[in-house]
Amino acid sequence: MPLQFELCPGRMIGGTSPCFIIAEIGQNHQGDVKIAKKMIRMAKECGADCAKFQKSELEFKFNKRALERPYTSKHSWGATYGEHKRHLEFSHEQYRELQKYAEEVGIFFTASGMDEMAVEFLHELNVPFFKVASADTNNFPFLEKTARKGESHSTSDYSYRTLRQHHQNFCILQCTSSYPLEPEDVNLRVITEYQKEFPDIPIGYSGHESGIFISVAAVALGAKVLERHVTLDKSWKGTDHNASLEPAELAELVRAVRTVERAFGSGLKQMLPSKVAIASGTVLSLDMLAVKVAEPKGVPSEDIYELVGKKVSKDVEEDASITVDVVDGYCKNSKC
């Protein structure tokens, strides 16, 4: 099975490819297509790779009594659970409208199929991949149906073997389904355990914690797919908003992930080139300096750390000596 594969057209995941970042809009759109479009554009502007929703065909997901039960939560959009869910559920035509908008914006679009009929519809919609929710990882007939339709993400050994029978391109995401998730319940080490147990597929992380630090740590541990819930306003009605990232947080998460990826390197320990031209007024840092046999003789090598944080008063050419007279505030005690 491939450790690296094309998840979306032209976008590889796994191996040395950048982490694939999913902005999980879910049902944080308040049942409003205009808000959903704003969130798709926000995800794109923040640098996410994909905007993702949740699709249910309610009569196939819930039985009649479940839909008719009273729902009096402060987050409710109706008197019954069915009324609440119908308010948040977009029609097939609205999904086509959102998919078209995502294409115009330039971001990948998909959804979690929450039941078998929803998977059928998403397959007709030709989404690039399916996400199977954690709650369905032991719903093996559902997993088999999803795997036959396309690429998917799931958890656990049995799920792995079930999916593998029908599809080769999938990955597993570590996820703890609690909203919001406390740090001590995250269990990031599961990522490395999955990497050992399933060495032939990419491993990812789906987070419900507050902030971005834990998600960045997941990428540092090797997560190749990262999914986070997003919102335009954490104070909105809905159970997921409090565990979601607002636009500034999502943008900072993407920047942090890409910075960490730049820092991975090759794993080969080696000296880096240190020759660099230094403009007058520059504050010296250690990466600008090197100890060499040079003409003319520069600052003594034992004083290299004393130069850090000091300004140069003249331009210093690439690979030129840094002499005593060009460093503001530097002098030997014997000369002062």
XYZ file of N, CA, C and O in Angstrom, residues 30 71-78 81 84-85 87-88 234-242:
92
model
N -24.592 27.520 10.624
C -25.888 27.979 11.144
C -27.057 27.702 10.202
O -28.122 28.317 10.314
N -36.060 18.662 21.928
C -34.667 19.129 21.978
C -34.678 20.552 22.500
O -34.969 21.501 21.775
N -34.382 20.707 23.778
C -34.530 22.002 24.456
C -33.204 22.667 24.784
O -33.154 23.624 25.541
N -32.114 22.180 24.237
C -30.797 22.765 24.487
C -30.761 24.227 24.037
O -31.480 24.641 23.127
N -29.885 25.004 24.667
C -29.688 26.394 24.249
C -29.134 26.470 22.832
O -29.182 27.526 22.192
N -28.621 25.359 22.343
C -28.069 25.311 20.988
C -29.099 24.841 19.957
O -28.771 24.689 18.782
N -30.328 24.616 20.387
C -31.341 24.034 19.500
C -31.844 25.040 18.470
O -32.039 26.222 18.765
N -32.083 24.505 17.256
C -32.700 25.291 16.183
C -34.148 24.847 15.944
O -34.737 25.216 14.933
N -34.710 24.081 16.871
C -36.091 23.635 16.717
C -36.582 22.945 17.974
O -35.797 22.613 18.871
N -35.490 17.258 17.891
C -34.158 17.046 17.332
C -34.209 17.044 15.805
O -33.291 17.534 15.140
N -34.329 20.604 14.585
C -32.985 21.155 14.770
C -32.056 20.715 13.632
O -31.379 21.545 13.009
N -32.032 19.416 13.343
C -31.134 18.900 12.320
C -31.539 19.365 10.921
O -30.678 19.639 10.083
N -32.878 22.164 10.127
C -32.439 23.555 9.971
C -30.977 23.626 9.515
O -30.607 24.513 8.733
N -30.163 22.698 9.994
C -28.725 22.728 9.717
C -28.328 21.924 8.483
O -27.163 21.979 8.080
N -16.944 32.162 17.877
C -17.095 31.108 18.872
C -18.332 31.283 19.754
O -18.756 30.327 20.418
N -18.896 32.482 19.774
C -20.060 32.734 20.624
C -21.373 32.332 19.955
O -22.434 32.402 20.582
N -21.338 31.893 18.703
C -22.565 31.514 18.003
C -23.201 30.274 18.645
O -22.541 29.482 19.321
N -24.494 30.112 18.371
C -25.231 28.939 18.820
C -24.696 27.688 18.122
O -24.506 27.679 16.911
N -24.486 26.647 18.909
C -23.989 25.395 18.346
C -22.939 24.774 19.245
O -22.125 25.486 19.845
N -22.926 23.458 19.338
C -22.042 22.773 20.282
C -20.585 22.724 19.828
O -19.702 22.474 20.648
N -20.320 22.946 18.548
C -18.948 22.808 18.045
C -18.146 24.110 18.060
O -16.922 24.076 17.929
N -18.814 25.251 18.195
C -18.114 26.530 18.036
C -17.004 26.720 19.065
O -15.928 27.250 18.752
N -17.260 26.294 20.305
C -16.290 26.526 21.368
C -14.985 25.777 21.144
O -13.927 26.186 21.629
